[in-house]
Amino acid sequence: MDKTDRAILAHLMENGRLANTELADLVGLSPSPCLRRVRQLESSGVITGYHAAADPAAIGRGFHVLLHVEMAAQDRATIEAFEAAVTELDEVVHCLRLFGQPDYLLWVAVPDLQTYERFYMAELTGLPGVARTNSQFTMKTVKSTPGLPIPSP
């Protein structure tokens, strides 16, 4: 990726709805070469998609919980069963497997504390291989950056 590709990517991460002509003006290209570069960034997997950002509270997902999960067993079957079960839970919006403790971090988004408590008891406690959990509730979002910063070449 050269400087122009990075500029294209930065502008699209800031506003994925930019028209190609606007984007071309912003990066100093004519529309055809700009579109070719965007298509190349898409086909090479640099651009993985375009998304609308929504207010979590407006869609009934305003209560966020960071759940630490420690596994009782580390065998392949248990890990695969746990991960397969987590992918089926709509309330889990992000799941990371970690080195060290905890074994997993799950971001859960639900309407409120009562819904989380029901979800926790009905679903999370029954996930395969779970030994311990620790729930942390979000007090305030201080910073939320869409996408990632684009490093200079």
mmCIF file with all atom_site columns, C-alpha atoms in Angstrom:
data_model
loop_
_atom_site.group_PDB
_atom_site.id
_atom_site.type_symbol
_atom_site.label_atom_id
_atom_site.label_alt_id
_atom_site.label_comp_id
_atom_site.label_asym_id
_atom_site.label_entity_id
_atom_site.label_seq_id
_atom_site.pdbx_PDB_ins_code
_atom_site.Cartn_x
_atom_site.Cartn_y
_atom_site.Cartn_z
_atom_site.occupancy
_atom_site.B_iso_or_equiv
_atom_site.pdbx_formal_charge
_atom_site.auth_seq_id
_atom_site.auth_comp_id
_atom_site.auth_asym_id
_atom_site.auth_atom_id
_atom_site.pdbx_PDB_model_num
ATOM 1   C CA . MET A 1 1   ? 0.000   0.000   0.000   1.00 0.00 ? 1   MET A CA 1
ATOM 2   C CA . ASP A 1 2   ? 1.325   3.396   -0.939  1.00 0.00 ? 2   ASP A CA 1
ATOM 3   C CA . LYS A 1 3   ? 0.476   6.841   0.427   1.00 0.00 ? 3   LYS A CA 1
ATOM 4   C CA . THR A 1 4   ? -2.563  7.215   -1.866  1.00 0.00 ? 4   THR A CA 1
ATOM 5   C CA . ASP A 1 5   ? -3.989  3.831   -0.856  1.00 0.00 ? 5   ASP A CA 1
ATOM 6   C CA . ARG A 1 6   ? -3.580  4.791   2.796   1.00 0.00 ? 6   ARG A CA 1
ATOM 7   C CA . ALA A 1 7   ? -5.359  8.102   2.168   1.00 0.00 ? 7   ALA A CA 1
ATOM 8   C CA . ILE A 1 8   ? -8.215  6.318   0.380   1.00 0.00 ? 8   ILE A CA 1
ATOM 9   C CA . LEU A 1 9   ? -8.526  3.876   3.247   1.00 0.00 ? 9   LEU A CA 1
ATOM 10  C CA . ALA A 1 10  ? -8.457  6.622   5.891   1.00 0.00 ? 10  ALA A CA 1
ATOM 11  C CA . HIS A 1 11  ? -11.191 8.608   4.141   1.00 0.00 ? 11  HIS A CA 1
ATOM 12  C CA . LEU A 1 12  ? -13.397 5.546   3.642   1.00 0.00 ? 12  LEU A CA 1
ATOM 13  C CA . MET A 1 13  ? -12.954 4.516   7.276   1.00 0.00 ? 13  MET A CA 1
ATOM 14  C CA . GLU A 1 14  ? -14.086 7.984   8.314   1.00 0.00 ? 14  GLU A CA 1
ATOM 15  C CA . ASN A 1 15  ? -17.013 8.004   5.878   1.00 0.00 ? 15  ASN A CA 1
ATOM 16  C CA . GLY A 1 16  ? -17.765 4.817   3.967   1.00 0.00 ? 16  GLY A CA 1
ATOM 17  C CA . ARG A 1 17  ? -20.554 6.575   2.057   1.00 0.00 ? 17  ARG A CA 1
ATOM 18  C CA . LEU A 1 18  ? -18.257 8.924   0.161   1.00 0.00 ? 18  LEU A CA 1
ATOM 19  C CA . ALA A 1 19  ? -19.048 9.055   -3.525  1.00 0.00 ? 19  ALA A CA 1
ATOM 20  C CA . ASN A 1 20  ? -16.138 7.998   -5.700  1.00 0.00 ? 20  ASN A CA 1
ATOM 21  C CA . THR A 1 21  ? -15.901 11.487  -7.200  1.00 0.00 ? 21  THR A CA 1
ATOM 22  C CA . GLU A 1 22  ? -15.617 13.047  -3.726  1.00 0.00 ? 22  GLU A CA 1
ATOM 23  C CA . LEU A 1 23  ? -13.052 10.476  -2.665  1.00 0.00 ? 23  LEU A CA 1
ATOM 24  C CA . ALA A 1 24  ? -11.041 11.046  -5.823  1.00 0.00 ? 24  ALA A CA 1
ATOM 25  C CA . ASP A 1 25  ? -10.962 14.803  -5.127  1.00 0.00 ? 25  ASP A CA 1
ATOM 26  C CA . LEU A 1 26  ? -9.856  14.214  -1.540  1.00 0.00 ? 26  LEU A CA 1
ATOM 27  C CA . VAL A 1 27  ? -6.911  12.017  -2.553  1.00 0.00 ? 27  VAL A CA 1
ATOM 28  C CA . GLY A 1 28  ? -5.922  13.919  -5.694  1.00 0.00 ? 28  GLY A CA 1
ATOM 29  C CA . LEU A 1 29  ? -6.915  11.366  -8.321  1.00 0.00 ? 29  LEU A CA 1
ATOM 30  C CA . SER A 1 30  ? -9.373  11.316  -11.175 1.00 0.00 ? 30  SER A CA 1
ATOM 31  C CA . PRO A 1 31  ? -12.438 9.093   -10.558 1.00 0.00 ? 31  PRO A CA 1
ATOM 32  C CA . SER A 1 32  ? -11.382 6.095   -12.695 1.00 0.00 ? 32  SER A CA 1
ATOM 33  C CA . PRO A 1 33  ? -7.974  5.473   -11.064 1.00 0.00 ? 33  PRO A CA 1
ATOM 34  C CA . CYS A 1 34  ? -9.516  6.091   -7.660  1.00 0.00 ? 34  CYS A CA 1
ATOM 35  C CA . LEU A 1 35  ? -12.208 3.493   -8.268  1.00 0.00 ? 35  LEU A CA 1
ATOM 36  C CA . ARG A 1 36  ? -9.594  1.012   -9.510  1.00 0.00 ? 36  ARG A CA 1
ATOM 37  C CA . ARG A 1 37  ? -7.626  1.490   -6.296  1.00 0.00 ? 37  ARG A CA 1
ATOM 38  C CA . VAL A 1 38  ? -10.730 1.048   -4.133  1.00 0.00 ? 38  VAL A CA 1
ATOM 39  C CA . ARG A 1 39  ? -11.632 -2.153  -6.001  1.00 0.00 ? 39  ARG A CA 1
ATOM 40  C CA . GLN A 1 40  ? -8.054  -3.416  -5.551  1.00 0.00 ? 40  GLN A CA 1
ATOM 41  C CA . LEU A 1 41  ? -8.186  -2.679  -1.812  1.00 0.00 ? 41  LEU A CA 1
ATOM 42  C CA . GLU A 1 42  ? -11.456 -4.626  -1.643  1.00 0.00 ? 42  GLU A CA 1
ATOM 43  C CA . SER A 1 43  ? -10.270 -7.604  -3.699  1.00 0.00 ? 43  SER A CA 1
ATOM 44  C CA . SER A 1 44  ? -6.987  -7.886  -1.782  1.00 0.00 ? 44  SER A CA 1
ATOM 45  C CA . GLY A 1 45  ? -8.867  -8.007  1.528   1.00 0.00 ? 45  GLY A CA 1
ATOM 46  C CA . VAL A 1 46  ? -7.619  -4.683  2.904   1.00 0.00 ? 46  VAL A CA 1
ATOM 47  C CA . ILE A 1 47  ? -11.182 -3.329  2.855   1.00 0.00 ? 47  ILE A CA 1
ATOM 48  C CA . THR A 1 48  ? -13.325 -6.043  4.412   1.00 0.00 ? 48  THR A CA 1
ATOM 49  C CA . GLY A 1 49  ? -16.707 -4.317  4.332   1.00 0.00 ? 49  GLY A CA 1
ATOM 50  C CA . TYR A 1 50  ? -18.778 -1.179  4.815   1.00 0.00 ? 50  TYR A CA 1
ATOM 51  C CA . HIS A 1 51  ? -20.936 -0.705  7.891   1.00 0.00 ? 51  HIS A CA 1
ATOM 52  C CA . ALA A 1 52  ? -23.392 1.740   9.385   1.00 0.00 ? 52  ALA A CA 1
ATOM 53  C CA . ALA A 1 53  ? -22.722 2.801   12.964  1.00 0.00 ? 53  ALA A CA 1
ATOM 54  C CA . ALA A 1 54  ? -25.819 2.714   15.156  1.00 0.00 ? 54  ALA A CA 1
ATOM 55  C CA . ASP A 1 55  ? -26.575 4.105   18.604  1.00 0.00 ? 55  ASP A CA 1
ATOM 56  C CA . PRO A 1 56  ? -26.630 0.960   20.809  1.00 0.00 ? 56  PRO A CA 1
ATOM 57  C CA . ALA A 1 57  ? -29.403 2.312   23.063  1.00 0.00 ? 57  ALA A CA 1
ATOM 58  C CA . ALA A 1 58  ? -31.616 3.099   20.059  1.00 0.00 ? 58  ALA A CA 1
ATOM 59  C CA . ILE A 1 59  ? -31.509 -0.554  18.970  1.00 0.00 ? 59  ILE A CA 1
ATOM 60  C CA . GLY A 1 60  ? -31.974 -2.042  22.439  1.00 0.00 ? 60  GLY A CA 1
ATOM 61  C CA . ARG A 1 61  ? -28.300 -2.832  23.090  1.00 0.00 ? 61  ARG A CA 1
ATOM 62  C CA . GLY A 1 62  ? -27.269 0.035   25.368  1.00 0.00 ? 62  GLY A CA 1
ATOM 63  C CA . PHE A 1 63  ? -26.035 -2.037  28.339  1.00 0.00 ? 63  PHE A CA 1
ATOM 64  C CA . HIS A 1 64  ? -22.519 -3.354  27.707  1.00 0.00 ? 64  HIS A CA 1
ATOM 65  C CA . VAL A 1 65  ? -20.707 -5.983  29.723  1.00 0.00 ? 65  VAL A CA 1
ATOM 66  C CA . LEU A 1 66  ? -17.126 -7.184  29.427  1.00 0.00 ? 66  LEU A CA 1
ATOM 67  C CA . LEU A 1 67  ? -17.134 -10.816 30.506  1.00 0.00 ? 67  LEU A CA 1
ATOM 68  C CA . HIS A 1 68  ? -13.891 -12.558 31.471  1.00 0.00 ? 68  HIS A CA 1
ATOM 69  C CA . VAL A 1 69  ? -14.112 -16.327 30.973  1.00 0.00 ? 69  VAL A CA 1
ATOM 70  C CA . GLU A 1 70  ? -11.702 -18.889 32.399  1.00 0.00 ? 70  GLU A CA 1
ATOM 71  C CA . MET A 1 71  ? -11.975 -22.393 31.028  1.00 0.00 ? 71  MET A CA 1
ATOM 72  C CA . ALA A 1 72  ? -11.924 -25.565 33.137  1.00 0.00 ? 72  ALA A CA 1
ATOM 73  C CA . ALA A 1 73  ? -10.294 -27.536 30.320  1.00 0.00 ? 73  ALA A CA 1
ATOM 74  C CA . GLN A 1 74  ? -8.033  -26.524 27.446  1.00 0.00 ? 74  GLN A CA 1
ATOM 75  C CA . ASP A 1 75  ? -8.566  -29.509 25.157  1.00 0.00 ? 75  ASP A CA 1
ATOM 76  C CA . ARG A 1 76  ? -9.455  -28.964 21.515  1.00 0.00 ? 76  ARG A CA 1
ATOM 77  C CA . ALA A 1 77  ? -12.979 -30.390 21.743  1.00 0.00 ? 77  ALA A CA 1
ATOM 78  C CA . THR A 1 78  ? -13.900 -28.121 24.673  1.00 0.00 ? 78  THR A CA 1
ATOM 79  C CA . ILE A 1 79  ? -12.441 -25.016 23.022  1.00 0.00 ? 79  ILE A CA 1
ATOM 80  C CA . GLU A 1 80  ? -14.221 -25.750 19.734  1.00 0.00 ? 80  GLU A CA 1
ATOM 81  C CA . ALA A 1 81  ? -17.524 -26.436 21.517  1.00 0.00 ? 81  ALA A CA 1
ATOM 82  C CA . PHE A 1 82  ? -17.252 -23.213 23.533  1.00 0.00 ? 82  PHE A CA 1
ATOM 83  C CA . GLU A 1 83  ? -16.424 -21.098 20.471  1.00 0.00 ? 83  GLU A CA 1
ATOM 84  C CA . ALA A 1 84  ? -19.203 -22.676 18.402  1.00 0.00 ? 84  ALA A CA 1
ATOM 85  C CA . ALA A 1 85  ? -21.724 -21.974 21.167  1.00 0.00 ? 85  ALA A CA 1
ATOM 86  C CA . VAL A 1 86  ? -20.574 -18.354 21.556  1.00 0.00 ? 86  VAL A CA 1
ATOM 87  C CA . THR A 1 87  ? -20.969 -17.658 17.829  1.00 0.00 ? 87  THR A CA 1
ATOM 88  C CA . GLU A 1 88  ? -24.659 -18.577 18.145  1.00 0.00 ? 88  GLU A CA 1
ATOM 89  C CA . LEU A 1 89  ? -25.364 -15.982 20.859  1.00 0.00 ? 89  LEU A CA 1
ATOM 90  C CA . ASP A 1 90  ? -26.556 -12.689 19.343  1.00 0.00 ? 90  ASP A CA 1
ATOM 91  C CA . GLU A 1 91  ? -25.960 -10.892 22.637  1.00 0.00 ? 91  GLU A CA 1
ATOM 92  C CA . VAL A 1 92  ? -22.215 -11.600 22.353  1.00 0.00 ? 92  VAL A CA 1
ATOM 93  C CA . VAL A 1 93  ? -20.985 -8.966  19.928  1.00 0.00 ? 93  VAL A CA 1
ATOM 94  C CA . HIS A 1 94  ? -17.260 -9.603  20.227  1.00 0.00 ? 94  HIS A CA 1
ATOM 95  C CA . CYS A 1 95  ? -15.243 -12.566 21.497  1.00 0.00 ? 95  CYS A CA 1
ATOM 96  C CA . LEU A 1 96  ? -11.470 -12.812 21.826  1.00 0.00 ? 96  LEU A CA 1
ATOM 97  C CA . ARG A 1 97  ? -9.419  -15.884 22.756  1.00 0.00 ? 97  ARG A CA 1
ATOM 98  C CA . LEU A 1 98  ? -6.363  -14.774 24.724  1.00 0.00 ? 98  LEU A CA 1
ATOM 99  C CA . PHE A 1 99  ? -2.998  -16.096 25.808  1.00 0.00 ? 99  PHE A CA 1
ATOM 100 C CA . GLY A 1 100 ? -2.866  -16.153 29.619  1.00 0.00 ? 100 GLY A CA 1
ATOM 101 C CA . GLN A 1 101 ? -5.733  -15.313 31.938  1.00 0.00 ? 101 GLN A CA 1
ATOM 102 C CA . PRO A 1 102 ? -8.567  -14.959 31.280  1.00 0.00 ? 102 PRO A CA 1
ATOM 103 C CA . ASP A 1 103 ? -8.914  -17.407 28.425  1.00 0.00 ? 103 ASP A CA 1
ATOM 104 C CA . TYR A 1 104 ? -11.626 -15.329 26.692  1.00 0.00 ? 104 TYR A CA 1
ATOM 105 C CA . LEU A 1 105 ? -12.999 -11.808 26.694  1.00 0.00 ? 105 LEU A CA 1
ATOM 106 C CA . LEU A 1 106 ? -16.602 -11.450 25.569  1.00 0.00 ? 106 LEU A CA 1
ATOM 107 C CA . TRP A 1 107 ? -18.388 -8.158  24.896  1.00 0.00 ? 107 TRP A CA 1
ATOM 108 C CA . VAL A 1 108 ? -22.086 -8.571  25.589  1.00 0.00 ? 108 VAL A CA 1
ATOM 109 C CA . ALA A 1 109 ? -24.655 -5.965  24.509  1.00 0.00 ? 109 ALA A CA 1
ATOM 110 C CA . VAL A 1 110 ? -28.192 -6.150  25.916  1.00 0.00 ? 110 VAL A CA 1
ATOM 111 C CA . PRO A 1 111 ? -30.929 -3.641  26.852  1.00 0.00 ? 111 PRO A CA 1
ATOM 112 C CA . ASP A 1 112 ? -30.383 -3.552  30.630  1.00 0.00 ? 112 ASP A CA 1
ATOM 113 C CA . LEU A 1 113 ? -29.036 -5.237  33.760  1.00 0.00 ? 113 LEU A CA 1
ATOM 114 C CA . GLN A 1 114 ? -32.092 -7.447  34.211  1.00 0.00 ? 114 GLN A CA 1
ATOM 115 C CA . THR A 1 115 ? -31.762 -8.807  30.677  1.00 0.00 ? 115 THR A CA 1
ATOM 116 C CA . TYR A 1 116 ? -28.067 -9.454  31.246  1.00 0.00 ? 116 TYR A CA 1
ATOM 117 C CA . GLU A 1 117 ? -28.795 -11.361 34.458  1.00 0.00 ? 117 GLU A CA 1
ATOM 118 C CA . ARG A 1 118 ? -31.336 -13.575 32.636  1.00 0.00 ? 118 ARG A CA 1
ATOM 119 C CA . PHE A 1 119 ? -28.938 -14.092 29.717  1.00 0.00 ? 119 PHE A CA 1
ATOM 120 C CA . TYR A 1 120 ? -26.084 -14.871 32.099  1.00 0.00 ? 120 TYR A CA 1
ATOM 121 C CA . MET A 1 121 ? -28.080 -17.484 34.002  1.00 0.00 ? 121 MET A CA 1
ATOM 122 C CA . ALA A 1 122 ? -29.788 -19.041 30.977  1.00 0.00 ? 122 ALA A CA 1
ATOM 123 C CA . GLU A 1 123 ? -26.930 -19.031 28.462  1.00 0.00 ? 123 GLU A CA 1
ATOM 124 C CA . LEU A 1 124 ? -23.504 -17.999 29.692  1.00 0.00 ? 124 LEU A CA 1
ATOM 125 C CA . THR A 1 125 ? -23.307 -20.293 32.726  1.00 0.00 ? 125 THR A CA 1
ATOM 126 C CA . GLY A 1 126 ? -24.082 -23.269 30.506  1.00 0.00 ? 126 GLY A CA 1
ATOM 127 C CA . LEU A 1 127 ? -21.375 -22.695 27.904  1.00 0.00 ? 127 LEU A CA 1
ATOM 128 C CA . PRO A 1 128 ? -19.107 -25.721 27.421  1.00 0.00 ? 128 PRO A CA 1
ATOM 129 C CA . GLY A 1 129 ? -15.996 -25.844 29.601  1.00 0.00 ? 129 GLY A CA 1
ATOM 130 C CA . VAL A 1 130 ? -16.517 -22.641 31.585  1.00 0.00 ? 130 VAL A CA 1
ATOM 131 C CA . ALA A 1 131 ? -14.921 -22.707 35.037  1.00 0.00 ? 131 ALA A CA 1
ATOM 132 C CA . ARG A 1 132 ? -15.201 -19.059 36.137  1.00 0.00 ? 132 ARG A CA 1
ATOM 133 C CA . THR A 1 133 ? -16.543 -15.775 34.862  1.00 0.00 ? 133 THR A CA 1
ATOM 134 C CA . ASN A 1 134 ? -16.179 -12.162 35.903  1.00 0.00 ? 134 ASN A CA 1
ATOM 135 C CA . SER A 1 135 ? -18.578 -9.519  34.601  1.00 0.00 ? 135 SER A CA 1
ATOM 136 C CA . GLN A 1 136 ? -17.541 -5.884  34.282  1.00 0.00 ? 136 GLN A CA 1
ATOM 137 C CA . PHE A 1 137 ? -20.171 -3.277  33.437  1.00 0.00 ? 137 PHE A CA 1
ATOM 138 C CA . THR A 1 138 ? -19.409 -0.233  31.355  1.00 0.00 ? 138 THR A CA 1
ATOM 139 C CA . MET A 1 139 ? -19.742 3.002   33.303  1.00 0.00 ? 139 MET A CA 1
ATOM 140 C CA . LYS A 1 140 ? -18.936 5.384   30.452  1.00 0.00 ? 140 LYS A CA 1
ATOM 141 C CA . THR A 1 141 ? -17.516 5.190   26.950  1.00 0.00 ? 141 THR A CA 1
ATOM 142 C CA . VAL A 1 142 ? -14.555 7.544   26.933  1.00 0.00 ? 142 VAL A CA 1
ATOM 143 C CA . LYS A 1 143 ? -13.277 6.732   23.444  1.00 0.00 ? 143 LYS A CA 1
ATOM 144 C CA . SER A 1 144 ? -14.614 4.588   20.639  1.00 0.00 ? 144 SER A CA 1
ATOM 145 C CA . THR A 1 145 ? -12.706 4.747   17.388  1.00 0.00 ? 145 THR A CA 1
ATOM 146 C CA . PRO A 1 146 ? -14.288 3.183   14.315  1.00 0.00 ? 146 PRO A CA 1
ATOM 147 C CA . GLY A 1 147 ? -11.740 1.264   12.289  1.00 0.00 ? 147 GLY A CA 1
ATOM 148 C CA . LEU A 1 148 ? -8.037  1.488   13.016  1.00 0.00 ? 148 LEU A CA 1
ATOM 149 C CA . PRO A 1 149 ? -5.506  4.287   12.693  1.00 0.00 ? 149 PRO A CA 1
ATOM 150 C CA . ILE A 1 150 ? -3.661  4.084   9.376   1.00 0.00 ? 150 ILE A CA 1
ATOM 151 C CA . PRO A 1 151 ? 0.111   4.105   10.000  1.00 0.00 ? 151 PRO A CA 1
ATOM 152 C CA . SER A 1 152 ? 2.357   6.135   7.735   1.00 0.00 ? 152 SER A CA 1
ATOM 153 C CA . PRO A 1 153 ? 4.528   4.161   5.310   1.00 0.00 ? 153 PRO A CA 1
#
